[in-house]
mmCIF file of C-alpha atoms in Angstrom:
data_model
loop_
_atom_site.group_PDB
_atom_site.id
_atom_site.type_symbol
_atom_site.label_atom_id
_atom_site.label_comp_id
_atom_site.label_asym_id
_atom_site.label_seq_id
_atom_site.Cartn_x
_atom_site.Cartn_y
_atom_site.Cartn_z
ATOM 1 C CA UNK A 1 64.523 51.055 15.875
ATOM 2 C CA UNK A 2 61.516 52.406 14.012
ATOM 3 C CA UNK A 3 62.280 53.645 10.517
ATOM 4 C CA UNK A 4 60.105 55.519 8.019
ATOM 5 C CA UNK A 5 61.036 55.301 4.328
ATOM 6 C CA UNK A 6 59.549 58.198 2.375
ATOM 7 C CA UNK A 7 58.034 57.393 -1.015
ATOM 8 C CA UNK A 8 57.672 60.164 -3.597
ATOM 9 C CA UNK A 9 56.094 59.666 -7.010
ATOM 10 C CA UNK A 10 59.143 58.399 -8.913
ATOM 11 C CA UNK A 11 61.013 56.864 -5.973
ATOM 12 C CA UNK A 12 62.316 53.431 -6.979
ATOM 13 C CA UNK A 13 64.614 52.196 -4.207
ATOM 14 C CA UNK A 14 62.222 52.093 -1.256
ATOM 15 C CA UNK A 15 61.858 48.278 -1.268
ATOM 16 C CA UNK A 16 65.573 47.573 -0.886
ATOM 17 C CA UNK A 17 65.853 50.442 1.628
ATOM 18 C CA UNK A 18 63.151 48.822 3.812
ATOM 19 C CA UNK A 19 64.808 45.431 3.375
ATOM 20 C CA UNK A 20 68.280 46.676 4.369
ATOM 21 C CA UNK A 21 66.838 48.413 7.443
ATOM 22 C CA UNK A 22 64.907 45.253 8.384
ATOM 23 C CA UNK A 23 68.021 43.081 7.986
ATOM 24 C CA UNK A 24 69.807 45.411 10.403
ATOM 25 C CA UNK A 25 67.061 44.856 12.974
ATOM 26 C CA UNK A 26 64.886 47.922 12.380
ATOM 27 C CA UNK A 27 61.155 47.887 11.815
ATOM 28 C CA UNK A 28 60.693 49.810 8.591
ATOM 29 C CA UNK A 29 57.565 51.071 6.876
ATOM 30 C CA UNK A 30 56.974 53.291 3.884
ATOM 31 C CA UNK A 31 55.346 56.709 4.206
ATOM 32 C CA UNK A 32 53.703 58.447 1.236
ATOM 33 C CA UNK A 33 55.094 61.924 0.555
ATOM 34 C CA UNK A 34 51.709 63.615 1.065
ATOM 35 C CA UNK A 35 51.557 62.571 4.724
ATOM 36 C CA UNK A 36 51.993 65.662 6.904
ATOM 37 C CA UNK A 37 53.253 63.581 9.852
ATOM 38 C CA UNK A 38 55.725 60.760 10.444
ATOM 39 C CA UNK A 39 54.486 57.630 12.249
ATOM 40 C CA UNK A 40 54.714 58.082 16.036
ATOM 41 C CA UNK A 41 58.131 57.290 17.573
ATOM 42 C CA UNK A 42 59.947 57.356 14.235
ATOM 43 C CA UNK A 43 63.668 57.277 14.994
ATOM 44 C CA UNK A 44 65.091 57.205 11.491
ATOM 45 C CA UNK A 45 63.768 58.711 8.267
ATOM 46 C CA UNK A 46 65.187 57.372 5.013
ATOM 47 C CA UNK A 47 64.800 59.123 1.645
ATOM 48 C CA UNK A 48 65.438 56.498 -1.025
ATOM 49 C CA UNK A 49 66.821 56.724 -4.541
ATOM 50 C CA UNK A 50 64.809 57.262 -7.685
ATOM 51 C CA UNK A 51 63.508 60.237 -9.610
ATOM 52 C CA UNK A 52 61.175 62.018 -7.179
ATOM 53 C CA UNK A 53 58.570 64.074 -9.072
ATOM 54 C CA UNK A 54 60.358 63.162 -12.299
ATOM 55 C CA UNK A 55 63.428 65.183 -11.263
ATOM 56 C CA UNK A 56 61.687 68.102 -13.002
ATOM 57 C CA UNK A 57 63.376 71.528 -12.786
ATOM 58 C CA UNK A 58 66.324 70.092 -10.791
ATOM 59 C CA UNK A 59 66.753 66.745 -9.020
ATOM 60 C CA UNK A 60 64.936 67.012 -5.683
ATOM 61 C CA UNK A 61 63.640 70.556 -6.282
ATOM 62 C CA UNK A 62 59.945 69.683 -6.509
ATOM 63 C CA UNK A 63 60.221 66.907 -3.895
ATOM 64 C CA UNK A 64 61.210 69.407 -1.290
ATOM 65 C CA UNK A 65 57.755 70.991 -1.597
ATOM 66 C CA UNK A 66 56.052 67.694 -0.583
ATOM 67 C CA UNK A 67 54.019 67.936 2.663
ATOM 68 C CA UNK A 68 56.116 65.295 4.474
ATOM 69 C CA UNK A 69 59.264 67.428 4.184
ATOM 70 C CA UNK A 70 58.158 69.743 7.017
ATOM 71 C CA UNK A 71 57.919 66.687 9.300
ATOM 72 C CA UNK A 72 61.347 65.454 8.140
ATOM 73 C CA UNK A 73 62.770 68.911 8.837
ATOM 74 C CA UNK A 74 61.327 68.913 12.375
ATOM 75 C CA UNK A 75 62.611 65.373 12.973
ATOM 76 C CA UNK A 76 66.122 66.427 11.876
ATOM 77 C CA UNK A 77 66.014 69.562 14.060
ATOM 78 C CA UNK A 78 65.181 67.359 17.081
ATOM 79 C CA UNK A 79 68.323 65.322 16.388
ATOM 80 C CA UNK A 80 66.476 62.389 14.782
ATOM 81 C CA UNK A 81 68.389 60.331 12.238
ATOM 82 C CA UNK A 82 67.848 61.102 8.546
ATOM 83 C CA UNK A 83 69.480 59.142 5.712
ATOM 84 C CA UNK A 84 69.199 60.347 2.120
ATOM 85 C CA UNK A 85 70.592 58.047 -0.552
ATOM 86 C CA UNK A 86 71.189 59.170 -4.148
ATOM 87 C CA UNK A 87 67.986 61.040 -5.100
ATOM 88 C CA UNK A 88 67.292 61.246 -1.343
ATOM 89 C CA UNK A 89 70.620 63.109 -0.943
ATOM 90 C CA UNK A 90 69.562 65.486 -3.731
ATOM 91 C CA UNK A 91 66.230 66.107 -1.972
ATOM 92 C CA UNK A 92 68.018 66.880 1.324
ATOM 93 C CA UNK A 93 70.288 69.477 -0.332
ATOM 94 C CA UNK A 94 67.337 71.092 -2.136
ATOM 95 C CA UNK A 95 65.430 71.204 1.164
ATOM 96 C CA UNK A 96 68.394 72.973 2.783
ATOM 97 C CA UNK A 97 68.903 70.126 5.266
ATOM 98 C CA UNK A 98 72.384 69.610 3.865
ATOM 99 C CA UNK A 99 74.746 72.183 2.325
ATOM 100 C CA UNK A 100 75.726 72.123 -1.337
ATOM 101 C CA UNK A 101 74.079 70.753 -4.452
ATOM 102 C CA UNK A 102 74.424 67.808 -6.833
ATOM 103 C CA UNK A 103 74.900 68.666 -10.499
ATOM 104 C CA UNK A 104 75.427 66.714 -13.727
ATOM 105 C CA UNK A 105 78.368 64.284 -13.737
ATOM 106 C CA UNK A 106 81.446 65.814 -15.374
ATOM 107 C CA UNK A 107 81.404 63.208 -18.151
ATOM 108 C CA UNK A 108 77.641 63.757 -18.712
ATOM 109 C CA UNK A 109 76.855 60.035 -18.561
ATOM 110 C CA UNK A 110 74.612 58.163 -16.162
ATOM 111 C CA UNK A 111 77.177 56.369 -14.010
ATOM 112 C CA UNK A 112 76.280 52.839 -12.951
ATOM 113 C CA UNK A 113 79.227 51.068 -11.321
ATOM 114 C CA UNK A 114 80.807 49.936 -8.052
ATOM 115 C CA UNK A 115 83.212 52.436 -6.442
ATOM 116 C CA UNK A 116 85.561 52.427 -3.465
ATOM 117 C CA UNK A 117 84.369 54.779 -0.747
ATOM 118 C CA UNK A 118 86.311 55.753 2.395
ATOM 119 C CA UNK A 119 84.750 56.905 5.648
ATOM 120 C CA UNK A 120 86.336 60.313 6.367
ATOM 121 C CA UNK A 121 84.322 61.401 9.401
ATOM 122 C CA UNK A 122 82.732 59.518 12.240
ATOM 123 C CA UNK A 123 79.051 59.909 12.973
ATOM 124 C CA UNK A 124 75.893 57.925 13.744
ATOM 125 C CA UNK A 125 76.042 56.078 10.397
ATOM 126 C CA UNK A 126 79.828 55.706 10.203
ATOM 127 C CA UNK A 127 81.307 54.875 13.617
ATOM 128 C CA UNK A 128 84.892 54.348 12.404
ATOM 129 C CA UNK A 129 86.888 56.696 10.163
ATOM 130 C CA UNK A 130 89.214 55.069 7.647
ATOM 131 C CA UNK A 131 86.869 52.168 6.883
ATOM 132 C CA UNK A 132 86.747 51.367 3.174
ATOM 133 C CA UNK A 133 83.532 50.234 1.513
ATOM 134 C CA UNK A 134 82.802 48.960 -1.980
ATOM 135 C CA UNK A 135 79.431 50.465 -2.928
ATOM 136 C CA UNK A 136 77.345 50.727 -6.091
ATOM 137 C CA UNK A 137 76.539 54.130 -7.581
ATOM 138 C CA UNK A 138 73.768 54.827 -10.106
ATOM 139 C CA UNK A 139 73.359 58.509 -10.922
ATOM 140 C CA UNK A 140 73.442 61.130 -13.641
ATOM 141 C CA UNK A 141 73.705 64.089 -11.243
ATOM 142 C CA UNK A 142 76.155 63.109 -8.522
ATOM 143 C CA UNK A 143 78.819 65.793 -8.800
ATOM 144 C CA UNK A 144 78.816 67.461 -5.404
ATOM 145 C CA UNK A 145 79.285 71.224 -5.494
ATOM 146 C CA UNK A 146 79.572 73.734 -2.683
ATOM 147 C CA UNK A 147 81.324 77.111 -2.420
ATOM 148 C CA UNK A 148 84.828 77.358 -0.937
ATOM 149 C CA UNK A 149 83.658 78.846 2.348
ATOM 150 C CA UNK A 150 81.072 76.103 2.953
ATOM 151 C CA UNK A 151 83.614 73.441 1.983
ATOM 152 C CA UNK A 152 86.087 74.774 4.535
ATOM 153 C CA UNK A 153 83.336 74.671 7.160
ATOM 154 C CA UNK A 154 82.369 71.092 6.225
ATOM 155 C CA UNK A 155 86.011 70.035 6.593
ATOM 156 C CA UNK A 156 86.652 71.839 9.879
ATOM 157 C CA UNK A 157 83.451 70.476 11.428
ATOM 158 C CA UNK A 158 84.212 66.924 10.277
ATOM 159 C CA UNK A 159 81.123 66.752 8.100
ATOM 160 C CA UNK A 160 82.701 65.349 4.949
ATOM 161 C CA UNK A 161 81.435 61.840 5.687
ATOM 162 C CA UNK A 162 82.499 59.824 2.654
ATOM 163 C CA UNK A 163 84.830 60.293 -0.300
ATOM 164 C CA UNK A 164 85.563 58.227 -3.413
ATOM 165 C CA UNK A 165 89.051 57.173 -2.310
ATOM 166 C CA UNK A 166 90.856 53.920 -1.511
ATOM 167 C CA UNK A 167 91.954 55.400 1.803
ATOM 168 C CA UNK A 168 91.852 58.750 3.574
ATOM 169 C CA UNK A 169 94.367 61.006 1.819
ATOM 170 C CA UNK A 170 94.710 58.650 -1.170
ATOM 171 C CA UNK A 171 94.273 60.041 -4.666
ATOM 172 C CA UNK A 172 90.625 60.698 -5.518
ATOM 173 C CA UNK A 173 88.510 58.595 -7.863
ATOM 174 C CA UNK A 174 87.271 61.402 -10.113
ATOM 175 C CA UNK A 175 84.748 59.372 -12.131
ATOM 176 C CA UNK A 176 81.916 61.926 -11.718
ATOM 177 C CA UNK A 177 83.967 65.079 -11.061
ATOM 178 C CA UNK A 178 82.629 65.511 -7.522
ATOM 179 C CA UNK A 179 84.329 68.320 -5.594
ATOM 180 C CA UNK A 180 87.097 66.822 -3.433
ATOM 181 C CA UNK A 181 85.706 63.396 -4.466
ATOM 182 C CA UNK A 182 82.905 63.908 -1.936
ATOM 183 C CA UNK A 183 80.435 61.008 -1.863
ATOM 184 C CA UNK A 184 78.517 61.894 1.306
ATOM 185 C CA UNK A 185 78.121 64.708 3.851
ATOM 186 C CA UNK A 186 76.807 64.997 7.372
ATOM 187 C CA UNK A 187 74.408 67.719 8.499
ATOM 188 C CA UNK A 188 71.977 68.432 11.304
ATOM 189 C CA UNK A 189 72.674 69.617 14.842
ATOM 190 C CA UNK A 190 74.610 66.448 15.796
ATOM 191 C CA UNK A 191 75.641 64.959 12.438
ATOM 192 C CA UNK A 192 72.292 63.182 12.570
ATOM 193 C CA UNK A 193 71.591 63.803 8.869
ATOM 194 C CA UNK A 194 73.613 61.888 6.255
ATOM 195 C CA UNK A 195 73.331 62.330 2.500
ATOM 196 C CA UNK A 196 75.266 59.974 0.240
ATOM 197 C CA UNK A 197 75.246 59.195 -3.491
ATOM 198 C CA UNK A 198 76.346 55.522 -3.283
ATOM 199 C CA UNK A 199 73.665 52.923 -2.493
ATOM 200 C CA UNK A 200 74.417 50.984 0.720
ATOM 201 C CA UNK A 201 70.967 49.330 0.545
ATOM 202 C CA UNK A 202 71.972 47.658 -2.727
ATOM 203 C CA UNK A 203 74.969 45.988 -1.080
ATOM 204 C CA UNK A 204 73.469 44.730 2.149
ATOM 205 C CA UNK A 205 73.151 40.959 1.867
ATOM 206 C CA UNK A 206 75.302 38.049 0.660
ATOM 207 C CA UNK A 207 73.187 36.985 -2.301
ATOM 208 C CA UNK A 208 73.974 40.238 -4.171
ATOM 209 C CA UNK A 209 77.669 39.481 -3.663
ATOM 210 C CA UNK A 210 78.442 42.472 -1.446
ATOM 211 C CA UNK A 211 77.550 43.254 2.163
ATOM 212 C CA UNK A 212 79.671 46.416 2.611
ATOM 213 C CA UNK A 213 76.542 48.594 2.791
ATOM 214 C CA UNK A 214 75.196 46.799 5.862
ATOM 215 C CA UNK A 215 77.530 48.734 8.180
ATOM 216 C CA UNK A 216 75.632 51.997 7.525
ATOM 217 C CA UNK A 217 72.334 50.471 8.729
ATOM 218 C CA UNK A 218 73.885 48.429 11.570
ATOM 219 C CA UNK A 219 75.544 51.605 12.865
ATOM 220 C CA UNK A 220 72.273 53.581 12.792
ATOM 221 C CA UNK A 221 70.415 50.822 14.665
ATOM 222 C CA UNK A 222 73.186 50.596 17.277
ATOM 223 C CA UNK A 223 73.297 54.381 17.641
ATOM 224 C CA UNK A 224 69.556 54.488 18.381
ATOM 225 C CA UNK A 225 69.835 51.583 20.846
ATOM 226 C CA UNK A 226 72.684 53.247 22.752
ATOM 227 C CA UNK A 227 70.825 56.554 22.802
ATOM 228 C CA UNK A 228 67.808 54.784 24.300
ATOM 229 C CA UNK A 229 69.887 53.089 26.973
ATOM 230 C CA UNK A 230 71.522 56.439 27.813
ATOM 231 C CA UNK A 231 68.082 58.035 28.098
ATOM 232 C CA UNK A 232 66.910 55.247 30.454
ATOM 233 C CA UNK A 233 70.022 55.351 32.647
ATOM 234 C CA UNK B 1 51.290 90.381 -17.186
ATOM 235 C CA UNK B 2 53.943 87.814 -17.933
ATOM 236 C CA UNK B 3 57.196 87.150 -16.133
ATOM 237 C CA UNK B 4 60.233 85.553 -17.683
ATOM 238 C CA UNK B 5 62.932 84.036 -15.524
ATOM 239 C CA UNK B 6 66.310 83.183 -17.001
ATOM 240 C CA UNK B 7 68.282 80.738 -14.873
ATOM 241 C CA UNK B 8 72.001 80.345 -15.496
ATOM 242 C CA UNK B 9 74.654 78.125 -13.927
ATOM 243 C CA UNK B 10 77.094 80.241 -11.928
ATOM 244 C CA UNK B 11 80.380 80.941 -13.707
ATOM 245 C CA UNK B 12 82.330 78.854 -11.215
ATOM 246 C CA UNK B 13 80.175 75.774 -11.866
ATOM 247 C CA UNK B 14 81.488 73.728 -14.776
ATOM 248 C CA UNK B 15 78.759 73.560 -17.429
ATOM 249 C CA UNK B 16 79.314 70.103 -18.875
ATOM 250 C CA UNK B 17 76.275 70.347 -21.151
ATOM 251 C CA UNK B 18 77.567 73.619 -22.583
ATOM 252 C CA UNK B 19 80.957 72.064 -23.152
ATOM 253 C CA UNK B 20 79.446 69.112 -25.039
ATOM 254 C CA UNK B 21 77.393 71.438 -27.253
ATOM 255 C CA UNK B 22 80.479 73.571 -27.878
ATOM 256 C CA UNK B 23 82.325 70.481 -29.117
ATOM 257 C CA UNK B 24 79.355 69.427 -31.245
ATOM 258 C CA UNK B 25 79.238 72.858 -32.929
ATOM 259 C CA UNK B 26 82.951 72.498 -33.663
ATOM 260 C CA UNK B 27 82.306 69.061 -35.175
ATOM 261 C CA UNK B 28 79.714 70.622 -37.500
ATOM 262 C CA UNK B 29 82.403 72.981 -38.742
ATOM 263 C CA UNK B 30 81.378 76.149 -36.901
ATOM 264 C CA UNK B 31 84.638 77.843 -36.020
ATOM 265 C CA UNK B 32 85.352 80.318 -33.248
ATOM 266 C CA UNK B 33 82.666 78.977 -30.884
ATOM 267 C CA UNK B 34 83.784 79.477 -27.301
ATOM 268 C CA UNK B 35 82.372 79.151 -23.804
ATOM 269 C CA UNK B 36 78.869 77.829 -24.549
ATOM 270 C CA UNK B 37 76.670 78.017 -21.453
ATOM 271 C CA UNK B 38 73.220 76.421 -21.189
ATOM 272 C CA UNK B 39 70.499 77.759 -18.913
ATOM 273 C CA UNK B 40 66.739 77.628 -18.544
ATOM 274 C CA UNK B 41 64.001 80.028 -19.546
ATOM 275 C CA UNK B 42 60.836 79.928 -17.437
ATOM 276 C CA UNK B 43 57.714 81.841 -18.491
ATOM 277 C CA UNK B 44 55.017 82.567 -15.910
ATOM 278 C CA UNK B 45 51.585 83.923 -16.867
ATOM 279 C CA UNK B 46 50.355 86.174 -14.058
ATOM 280 C CA UNK B 47 46.942 87.230 -15.396
ATOM 281 C CA UNK B 48 45.895 90.770 -14.547
ATOM 282 C CA UNK B 49 48.217 91.211 -11.567
ATOM 283 C CA UNK B 50 49.580 94.745 -11.533
ATOM 284 C CA UNK B 51 53.281 95.342 -11.930
ATOM 285 C CA UNK B 52 55.012 96.899 -8.954
ATOM 286 C CA UNK B 53 57.381 96.222 -6.110
ATOM 287 C CA UNK B 54 54.958 93.780 -4.470
ATOM 288 C CA UNK B 55 54.719 91.538 -7.525
ATOM 289 C CA UNK B 56 58.449 91.744 -8.092
ATOM 290 C CA UNK B 57 59.085 90.732 -4.498
ATOM 291 C CA UNK B 58 56.746 87.746 -4.915
ATOM 292 C CA UNK B 59 58.548 86.673 -8.090
ATOM 293 C CA UNK B 60 61.926 86.974 -6.374
ATOM 294 C CA UNK B 61 60.651 84.696 -3.641
ATOM 295 C CA UNK B 62 59.509 82.168 -6.272
ATOM 296 C CA UNK B 63 63.015 82.234 -7.728
ATOM 297 C CA UNK B 64 64.767 81.980 -4.358
ATOM 298 C CA UNK B 65 62.522 79.230 -3.018
ATOM 299 C CA UNK B 66 62.140 77.022 -6.079
ATOM 300 C CA UNK B 67 63.021 78.214 -9.576
ATOM 301 C CA UNK B 68 66.779 78.654 -9.025
ATOM 302 C CA UNK B 69 69.178 76.920 -6.657
ATOM 303 C CA UNK B 70 71.314 79.635 -5.031
ATOM 304 C CA UNK B 71 74.213 77.184 -4.570
ATOM 305 C CA UNK B 72 74.737 76.620 -8.282
ATOM 306 C CA UNK B 73 72.577 79.095 -10.194
ATOM 307 C CA UNK B 74 71.937 82.819 -10.777
ATOM 308 C CA UNK B 75 68.707 84.171 -12.198
ATOM 309 C CA UNK B 76 67.481 87.201 -14.061
ATOM 310 C CA UNK B 77 63.888 88.398 -13.810
ATOM 311 C CA UNK B 78 62.018 90.170 -16.622
ATOM 312 C CA UNK B 79 58.503 91.547 -16.268
ATOM 313 C CA UNK B 80 56.003 92.510 -18.954
#
C-alpha cells in the first residue's frame, strides 16, 4: 500500500506516522503541503499531528488553504483512504471533509495521557466494533463539537468511530469534555476518511510499551490489499 | 475602507476560556460578574475599495470560508 504523509509547517508527528505505516507493510513517503498533487497511485493519505501553520486563527483553519488539500479532497471523493490524527483531524474538520469541530478542552489544559478508546463503528481502519485500545492523547483542543442534527446523523450512519469508553455503552471518560466522549469519526463516501484525536502511531511498536495503535494501520493495509484483489478478480 | 469582524463562540458552545476569566475576576473581588464570553476581533484594511453590496458579499465569503467556523462560531461584520 502506498501512503503519503502530508507535512505542513508546524507538523511534528510525520516521522512516527511514516514509521507506523512502514511497520504495517506500507510504503510511506512525506509530501510537502505546497504540492498540488499526490504521488501517483497513492492509496492512503495521512495528516499527522502537530501545529500546522502555528494553529493560527483556529487549529487547522489555515492548513486547509494549503495547495495539497484540493488533492486530498479529490482523493477522498474517489473513495481513497484518508487518516487524520490529532491536528490532522482538526485540519479535516476545517476542510469540511469531516463534520463537526474540535474546540478547547473543557478543563483548558493541554492533555497528555493514555486513554481507553473503544471502537464503536466498523470501517476500513477499525474492522471490529467493541475492540478496546489504550492510546496516547496529546492535545489542547480535542473537545469534539457538532450540532444535534449532525450528531444524530453520525450515529444513524455508524460514523462515530471511536469513543473514550472502556466498552461500548460504558460510562464515558470525560477528561476533555468531548461531546458523547467522541474520540474519532468516519466521513467520506464509504467511511474512507477517519479523523481521530488519539495517536495510534505513538503506540505501534513494542519498545514504546504499547502496540494497540498498530491495528489501525494493519487494518488500512489489509483493506487496500483486499480492495486490490477484488478489483483484479 | 476598513472592515471589522467580530467572531463569537455560539451560545450553545461552552466557552471554557470565558468561564476561567469569570472566575479570575471573582478572585480579584469583582462581584456580580456573570457569563463572560471571549471572542476575536479581526481588522481588515481594504484600501480604497468602495463600500457596497459587492464588497460586503466578498467580506461575508471571507468570514464563511476562513475567518469564522460555522460549526462553533457566529460573526458580525462592520464596515467603515
